[in-house]
């Protein structure tokens, strides 16, 4: 019976960047905790169907059959699910990203979250949300957070087996919007997995990133509890700029930003100078996401859309957690 799951993407306000040594056990444990907002748009719908008798898994992504490294990463993840279910069947995975075409915005967060949900159900496992987030984390750290809606934290945890490294929803006393500003087309050049590993190995700023990160999480949690959007925005910008600083100081260095990214950042500062609360964050790519109050979203979106080089803007609100869309033929 095919099982279809949908997961929205999430954007980290306090970033995950770097991994803890797990002795090569593939647990994908982060070096730092993180805090994100699950969006009400952009995501991945994934269908998993058992293919008994087949010798290998098959992957179709956005209508195209995939092989090589993409299929390899999915198969390795499916092996975890097969192991947990005590089954060996191969599967067909069909996945569709719900993002503006060719924007390079497709995320492993929604992808591995939807895959974890659909695959675990297809193999007969019924996981609670915590267990699902632990499973999704092993596919991609950020995927653990897309299990939940709204503001979400991924606990750093201390256990060697990673069982206390799970995501959880965070109650918040504020509402926000994220204006997603598309600054380039095409896939990113340096994947987040490679980028964070390279920065961790070679950047002298990486230890400072880890050392100063817990205070950002404390400040962000306080801002959410007190409904202080300005405080949340300020710590969010601080977190992303520190993360990107590790890439500038890596050897060799690498940069996710383009001239349009910088122009968008300048526009955010201008909006703020005019008295409207707006704060920027960037992930492992050139796009800028701008945090603002719901009432300011239209003004912020218009200001960013007018920046030369910007390809488009989308306003996102807090969205729900992952769900099973269909189960059965
Ligand atoms: C910059 O979750 O894609 O978006 O665990 O190696 O798959 P892997 O990394 P991934 O990294 C996300 C990095 C980030 C920040 C964040 O989402 O917290």
PDB file of C-alpha atoms in Angstrom, residues 26-221:
ATOM      1  CA  UNK A  26      25.635   7.779  11.315  1.00  0.00           C
ATOM      2  CA  UNK A  27      23.527   9.341  14.057  1.00  0.00           C
ATOM      3  CA  UNK A  28      23.896  12.827  12.554  1.00  0.00           C
ATOM      4  CA  UNK A  29      24.169  14.592  15.887  1.00  0.00           C
ATOM      5  CA  UNK A  30      24.418  18.394  15.715  1.00  0.00           C
ATOM      6  CA  UNK A  31      27.210  20.398  17.365  1.00  0.00           C
ATOM      7  CA  UNK A  32      24.619  22.931  18.568  1.00  0.00           C
ATOM      8  CA  UNK A  33      20.895  23.039  19.248  1.00  0.00           C
ATOM      9  CA  UNK A  34      18.637  25.092  16.976  1.00  0.00           C
ATOM     10  CA  UNK A  35      15.352  26.981  16.838  1.00  0.00           C
ATOM     11  CA  UNK A  36      13.206  27.308  13.734  1.00  0.00           C
ATOM     12  CA  UNK A  37       9.883  28.364  12.274  1.00  0.00           C
ATOM     13  CA  UNK A  38       7.955  25.829  10.198  1.00  0.00           C
ATOM     14  CA  UNK A  39       6.422  27.670   7.248  1.00  0.00           C
ATOM     15  CA  UNK A  40       2.887  27.449   5.882  1.00  0.00           C
ATOM     16  CA  UNK A  41       4.232  27.169   2.346  1.00  0.00           C
ATOM     17  CA  UNK A  42       7.029  25.340   0.552  1.00  0.00           C
ATOM     18  CA  UNK A  43       7.408  21.681   1.319  1.00  0.00           C
ATOM     19  CA  UNK A  44       7.696  18.167   0.013  1.00  0.00           C
ATOM     20  CA  UNK A  45       5.090  15.517  -0.726  1.00  0.00           C
ATOM     21  CA  UNK A  46       6.548  12.029  -0.731  1.00  0.00           C
ATOM     22  CA  UNK A  47       4.978   8.677  -1.553  1.00  0.00           C
ATOM     23  CA  UNK A  48       6.638   5.436  -0.495  1.00  0.00           C
ATOM     24  CA  UNK A  49       5.483   2.086  -1.828  1.00  0.00           C
ATOM     25  CA  UNK A  50       7.015  -1.268  -1.006  1.00  0.00           C
ATOM     26  CA  UNK A  51       8.449  -3.043  -4.034  1.00  0.00           C
ATOM     27  CA  UNK A  52       8.841  -6.674  -2.936  1.00  0.00           C
ATOM     28  CA  UNK A  53      11.217  -8.647  -5.111  1.00  0.00           C
ATOM     29  CA  UNK A  54      13.032  -5.560  -6.410  1.00  0.00           C
ATOM     30  CA  UNK A  55      16.789  -5.546  -6.006  1.00  0.00           C
ATOM     31  CA  UNK A  56      17.163  -1.840  -5.235  1.00  0.00           C
ATOM     32  CA  UNK A  57      15.212   1.246  -4.202  1.00  0.00           C
ATOM     33  CA  UNK A  58      13.992   3.643  -6.864  1.00  0.00           C
ATOM     34  CA  UNK A  59      13.719   7.420  -6.475  1.00  0.00           C
ATOM     35  CA  UNK A  60      11.745   9.874  -8.567  1.00  0.00           C
ATOM     36  CA  UNK A  61      12.230  13.511  -7.612  1.00  0.00           C
ATOM     37  CA  UNK A  62      10.149  16.227  -9.254  1.00  0.00           C
ATOM     38  CA  UNK A  63       9.244  13.841 -12.055  1.00  0.00           C
ATOM     39  CA  UNK A  64      12.792  12.717 -12.832  1.00  0.00           C
ATOM     40  CA  UNK A  65      14.283   9.355 -11.929  1.00  0.00           C
ATOM     41  CA  UNK A  66      17.407   9.814  -9.755  1.00  0.00           C
ATOM     42  CA  UNK A  67      20.461   7.660  -9.217  1.00  0.00           C
ATOM     43  CA  UNK A  68      23.980   8.098  -7.837  1.00  0.00           C
ATOM     44  CA  UNK A  69      24.546  10.108  -4.669  1.00  0.00           C
ATOM     45  CA  UNK A  70      20.924  11.295  -4.394  1.00  0.00           C
ATOM     46  CA  UNK A  71      19.576   7.740  -4.471  1.00  0.00           C
ATOM     47  CA  UNK A  72      22.432   6.562  -2.241  1.00  0.00           C
ATOM     48  CA  UNK A  73      21.517   9.012   0.533  1.00  0.00           C
ATOM     49  CA  UNK A  74      17.859   7.966   0.350  1.00  0.00           C
ATOM     50  CA  UNK A  75      18.736   4.241   0.347  1.00  0.00           C
ATOM     51  CA  UNK A  76      21.004   4.676   3.396  1.00  0.00           C
ATOM     52  CA  UNK A  77      18.152   6.397   5.172  1.00  0.00           C
ATOM     53  CA  UNK A  78      15.656   3.713   4.138  1.00  0.00           C
ATOM     54  CA  UNK A  79      18.053   1.104   5.539  1.00  0.00           C
ATOM     55  CA  UNK A  80      17.500   2.657   8.979  1.00  0.00           C
ATOM     56  CA  UNK A  81      13.744   2.302   8.577  1.00  0.00           C
ATOM     57  CA  UNK A  82      14.059  -1.276   7.280  1.00  0.00           C
ATOM     58  CA  UNK A  83      16.280  -2.120  10.233  1.00  0.00           C
ATOM     59  CA  UNK A  84      13.789  -0.621  12.721  1.00  0.00           C
ATOM     60  CA  UNK A  85      10.911  -2.519  11.076  1.00  0.00           C
ATOM     61  CA  UNK A  86      12.844  -5.783  10.694  1.00  0.00           C
ATOM     62  CA  UNK A  87      12.081  -5.851   6.969  1.00  0.00           C
ATOM     63  CA  UNK A  88      14.192  -5.960   3.850  1.00  0.00           C
ATOM     64  CA  UNK A  89      11.828  -4.886   1.050  1.00  0.00           C
ATOM     65  CA  UNK A  90      13.054  -2.304  -1.418  1.00  0.00           C
ATOM     66  CA  UNK A  91      10.734   0.626  -2.127  1.00  0.00           C
ATOM     67  CA  UNK A  92       9.709   3.148  -4.736  1.00  0.00           C
ATOM     68  CA  UNK A  93       9.980   6.723  -3.499  1.00  0.00           C
ATOM     69  CA  UNK A  94       8.287   9.483  -5.416  1.00  0.00           C
ATOM     70  CA  UNK A  95       8.828  13.002  -4.163  1.00  0.00           C
ATOM     71  CA  UNK A  96       7.645  16.428  -5.279  1.00  0.00           C
ATOM     72  CA  UNK A  97       9.007  19.709  -3.974  1.00  0.00           C
ATOM     73  CA  UNK A  98       6.492  22.481  -3.661  1.00  0.00           C
ATOM     74  CA  UNK A  99       8.773  25.485  -4.227  1.00  0.00           C
ATOM     75  CA  UNK A 100       9.137  28.060  -6.994  1.00  0.00           C
ATOM     76  CA  UNK A 101      10.685  26.274  -9.975  1.00  0.00           C
ATOM     77  CA  UNK A 102      14.481  26.337 -10.156  1.00  0.00           C
ATOM     78  CA  UNK A 103      14.770  28.607  -7.138  1.00  0.00           C
ATOM     79  CA  UNK A 104      17.201  26.325  -5.345  1.00  0.00           C
ATOM     80  CA  UNK A 105      14.918  26.556  -2.325  1.00  0.00           C
ATOM     81  CA  UNK A 106      14.118  22.847  -2.105  1.00  0.00           C
ATOM     82  CA  UNK A 107      15.213  21.700   1.298  1.00  0.00           C
ATOM     83  CA  UNK A 108      16.442  18.497   2.837  1.00  0.00           C
ATOM     84  CA  UNK A 109      14.364  19.536   5.880  1.00  0.00           C
ATOM     85  CA  UNK A 110      10.970  18.932   4.278  1.00  0.00           C
ATOM     86  CA  UNK A 111      12.368  16.142   2.077  1.00  0.00           C
ATOM     87  CA  UNK A 112      13.734  13.898   4.798  1.00  0.00           C
ATOM     88  CA  UNK A 113      10.866  14.688   7.148  1.00  0.00           C
ATOM     89  CA  UNK A 114       8.265  13.592   4.588  1.00  0.00           C
ATOM     90  CA  UNK A 115      10.383  10.552   3.710  1.00  0.00           C
ATOM     91  CA  UNK A 116      10.747   9.545   7.368  1.00  0.00           C
ATOM     92  CA  UNK A 117       6.995   9.814   7.895  1.00  0.00           C
ATOM     93  CA  UNK A 118       5.929   7.995   4.713  1.00  0.00           C
ATOM     94  CA  UNK A 119       8.613   5.288   4.878  1.00  0.00           C
ATOM     95  CA  UNK A 120       8.084   4.457   8.545  1.00  0.00           C
ATOM     96  CA  UNK A 121       4.328   4.057   7.907  1.00  0.00           C
ATOM     97  CA  UNK A 122       4.872   2.058   4.710  1.00  0.00           C
ATOM     98  CA  UNK A 123       6.998  -0.385   6.698  1.00  0.00           C
ATOM     99  CA  UNK A 124       4.308  -0.668   9.364  1.00  0.00           C
ATOM    100  CA  UNK A 125       5.919   1.457  12.061  1.00  0.00           C
ATOM    101  CA  UNK A 126       3.804   3.919  14.021  1.00  0.00           C
ATOM    102  CA  UNK A 127       6.227   6.378  15.571  1.00  0.00           C
ATOM    103  CA  UNK A 128       5.251   9.163  17.939  1.00  0.00           C
ATOM    104  CA  UNK A 129       6.375  12.675  17.013  1.00  0.00           C
ATOM    105  CA  UNK A 130       9.517  12.510  19.105  1.00  0.00           C
ATOM    106  CA  UNK A 131      10.641   9.211  17.577  1.00  0.00           C
ATOM    107  CA  UNK A 132       9.777  10.536  14.134  1.00  0.00           C
ATOM    108  CA  UNK A 133      11.932  13.615  14.715  1.00  0.00           C
ATOM    109  CA  UNK A 134      14.840  11.422  15.849  1.00  0.00           C
ATOM    110  CA  UNK A 135      14.469   9.313  12.700  1.00  0.00           C
ATOM    111  CA  UNK A 136      14.163  12.372  10.432  1.00  0.00           C
ATOM    112  CA  UNK A 137      17.272  13.889  12.053  1.00  0.00           C
ATOM    113  CA  UNK A 138      19.314  10.934  10.860  1.00  0.00           C
ATOM    114  CA  UNK A 139      18.383  11.859   7.292  1.00  0.00           C
ATOM    115  CA  UNK A 140      19.047  15.556   7.768  1.00  0.00           C
ATOM    116  CA  UNK A 141      19.418  17.550  10.982  1.00  0.00           C
ATOM    117  CA  UNK A 142      16.974  20.268   9.960  1.00  0.00           C
ATOM    118  CA  UNK A 143      14.365  17.618   9.005  1.00  0.00           C
ATOM    119  CA  UNK A 144      13.816  16.778  12.684  1.00  0.00           C
ATOM    120  CA  UNK A 145      12.223  20.211  13.129  1.00  0.00           C
ATOM    121  CA  UNK A 146       9.701  19.917  10.261  1.00  0.00           C
ATOM    122  CA  UNK A 147       7.813  17.205  12.191  1.00  0.00           C
ATOM    123  CA  UNK A 148       6.307  20.044  14.238  1.00  0.00           C
ATOM    124  CA  UNK A 149       4.465  23.224  13.328  1.00  0.00           C
ATOM    125  CA  UNK A 150       5.196  26.779  14.440  1.00  0.00           C
ATOM    126  CA  UNK A 151       8.330  27.563  16.427  1.00  0.00           C
ATOM    127  CA  UNK A 152      10.389  24.432  17.041  1.00  0.00           C
ATOM    128  CA  UNK A 153      13.580  23.632  18.897  1.00  0.00           C
ATOM    129  CA  UNK A 154      15.957  20.790  18.179  1.00  0.00           C
ATOM    130  CA  UNK A 155      17.535  19.820  21.472  1.00  0.00           C
ATOM    131  CA  UNK A 156      21.280  19.381  21.406  1.00  0.00           C
ATOM    132  CA  UNK A 157      21.181  16.476  23.848  1.00  0.00           C
ATOM    133  CA  UNK A 158      24.138  14.839  25.504  1.00  0.00           C
ATOM    134  CA  UNK A 159      23.531  11.125  25.037  1.00  0.00           C
ATOM    135  CA  UNK A 160      25.861   9.176  22.802  1.00  0.00           C
ATOM    136  CA  UNK A 161      22.964   7.324  21.201  1.00  0.00           C
ATOM    137  CA  UNK A 162      21.243  10.601  20.229  1.00  0.00           C
ATOM    138  CA  UNK A 163      17.933   9.640  21.850  1.00  0.00           C
ATOM    139  CA  UNK A 164      17.746  13.018  23.611  1.00  0.00           C
ATOM    140  CA  UNK A 165      18.445  14.897  20.387  1.00  0.00           C
ATOM    141  CA  UNK A 166      14.849  15.405  19.270  1.00  0.00           C
ATOM    142  CA  UNK A 167      12.661  18.301  18.190  1.00  0.00           C
ATOM    143  CA  UNK A 168       9.784  19.837  20.109  1.00  0.00           C
ATOM    144  CA  UNK A 169       7.350  22.690  19.552  1.00  0.00           C
ATOM    145  CA  UNK A 170       8.021  25.892  21.485  1.00  0.00           C
ATOM    146  CA  UNK A 171       5.018  27.932  22.678  1.00  0.00           C
ATOM    147  CA  UNK A 172       5.372  31.539  21.565  1.00  0.00           C
ATOM    148  CA  UNK A 173       3.752  34.792  22.610  1.00  0.00           C
ATOM    149  CA  UNK A 174       4.129  36.346  19.175  1.00  0.00           C
ATOM    150  CA  UNK A 175       3.152  35.923  15.559  1.00  0.00           C
ATOM    151  CA  UNK A 176       5.593  36.571  12.775  1.00  0.00           C
ATOM    152  CA  UNK A 177       6.006  36.405   9.029  1.00  0.00           C
ATOM    153  CA  UNK A 178       9.034  35.368   7.018  1.00  0.00           C
ATOM    154  CA  UNK A 179       9.405  37.105   3.674  1.00  0.00           C
ATOM    155  CA  UNK A 180      11.347  34.703   1.465  1.00  0.00           C
ATOM    156  CA  UNK A 181      13.457  36.704  -0.989  1.00  0.00           C
ATOM    157  CA  UNK A 182      14.726  34.745  -3.989  1.00  0.00           C
ATOM    158  CA  UNK A 183      18.167  36.025  -4.910  1.00  0.00           C
ATOM    159  CA  UNK A 184      19.341  33.474  -7.498  1.00  0.00           C
ATOM    160  CA  UNK A 185      18.257  30.478  -9.564  1.00  0.00           C
ATOM    161  CA  UNK A 186      19.683  26.983  -9.575  1.00  0.00           C
ATOM    162  CA  UNK A 187      20.912  24.596  -6.923  1.00  0.00           C
ATOM    163  CA  UNK A 188      23.407  25.763  -4.336  1.00  0.00           C
ATOM    164  CA  UNK A 189      27.068  25.154  -5.048  1.00  0.00           C
ATOM    165  CA  UNK A 190      28.154  23.955  -1.599  1.00  0.00           C
ATOM    166  CA  UNK A 191      25.723  21.663   0.202  1.00  0.00           C
ATOM    167  CA  UNK A 192      24.973  22.418   3.839  1.00  0.00           C
ATOM    168  CA  UNK A 193      26.366  19.021   4.873  1.00  0.00           C
ATOM    169  CA  UNK A 194      29.679  19.624   3.127  1.00  0.00           C
ATOM    170  CA  UNK A 195      29.825  23.303   4.061  1.00  0.00           C
ATOM    171  CA  UNK A 196      29.348  22.776   7.773  1.00  0.00           C
ATOM    172  CA  UNK A 197      31.887  19.940   7.818  1.00  0.00           C
ATOM    173  CA  UNK A 198      34.481  21.977   5.971  1.00  0.00           C
ATOM    174  CA  UNK A 199      33.937  25.002   8.220  1.00  0.00           C
ATOM    175  CA  UNK A 200      34.151  22.776  11.289  1.00  0.00           C
ATOM    176  CA  UNK A 201      37.434  21.247  10.126  1.00  0.00           C
ATOM    177  CA  UNK A 202      39.187  24.390   8.896  1.00  0.00           C
ATOM    178  CA  UNK A 203      37.642  27.622  10.214  1.00  0.00           C
ATOM    179  CA  UNK A 204      39.233  29.198  13.296  1.00  0.00           C
ATOM    180  CA  UNK A 205      35.855  30.821  13.962  1.00  0.00           C
ATOM    181  CA  UNK A 206      34.078  27.491  14.351  1.00  0.00           C
ATOM    182  CA  UNK A 207      34.971  27.028  18.055  1.00  0.00           C
ATOM    183  CA  UNK A 208      33.692  30.562  18.729  1.00  0.00           C
ATOM    184  CA  UNK A 209      30.469  29.678  16.888  1.00  0.00           C
ATOM    185  CA  UNK A 210      29.897  26.707  19.187  1.00  0.00           C
ATOM    186  CA  UNK A 211      30.956  28.558  22.346  1.00  0.00           C
ATOM    187  CA  UNK A 212      28.647  31.537  21.790  1.00  0.00           C
ATOM    188  CA  UNK A 213      25.654  29.568  20.453  1.00  0.00           C
ATOM    189  CA  UNK A 214      23.917  28.579  23.745  1.00  0.00           C
ATOM    190  CA  UNK A 215      23.447  32.230  24.730  1.00  0.00           C
ATOM    191  CA  UNK A 216      21.663  32.885  21.425  1.00  0.00           C
ATOM    192  CA  UNK A 217      19.239  30.060  22.122  1.00  0.00           C
ATOM    193  CA  UNK A 218      18.549  31.417  25.611  1.00  0.00           C
ATOM    194  CA  UNK A 219      17.891  34.897  24.198  1.00  0.00           C
ATOM    195  CA  UNK A 220      15.652  33.559  21.417  1.00  0.00           C
ATOM    196  CA  UNK A 221      13.597  31.500  23.863  1.00  0.00           C
TER     197      UNK A 221
END
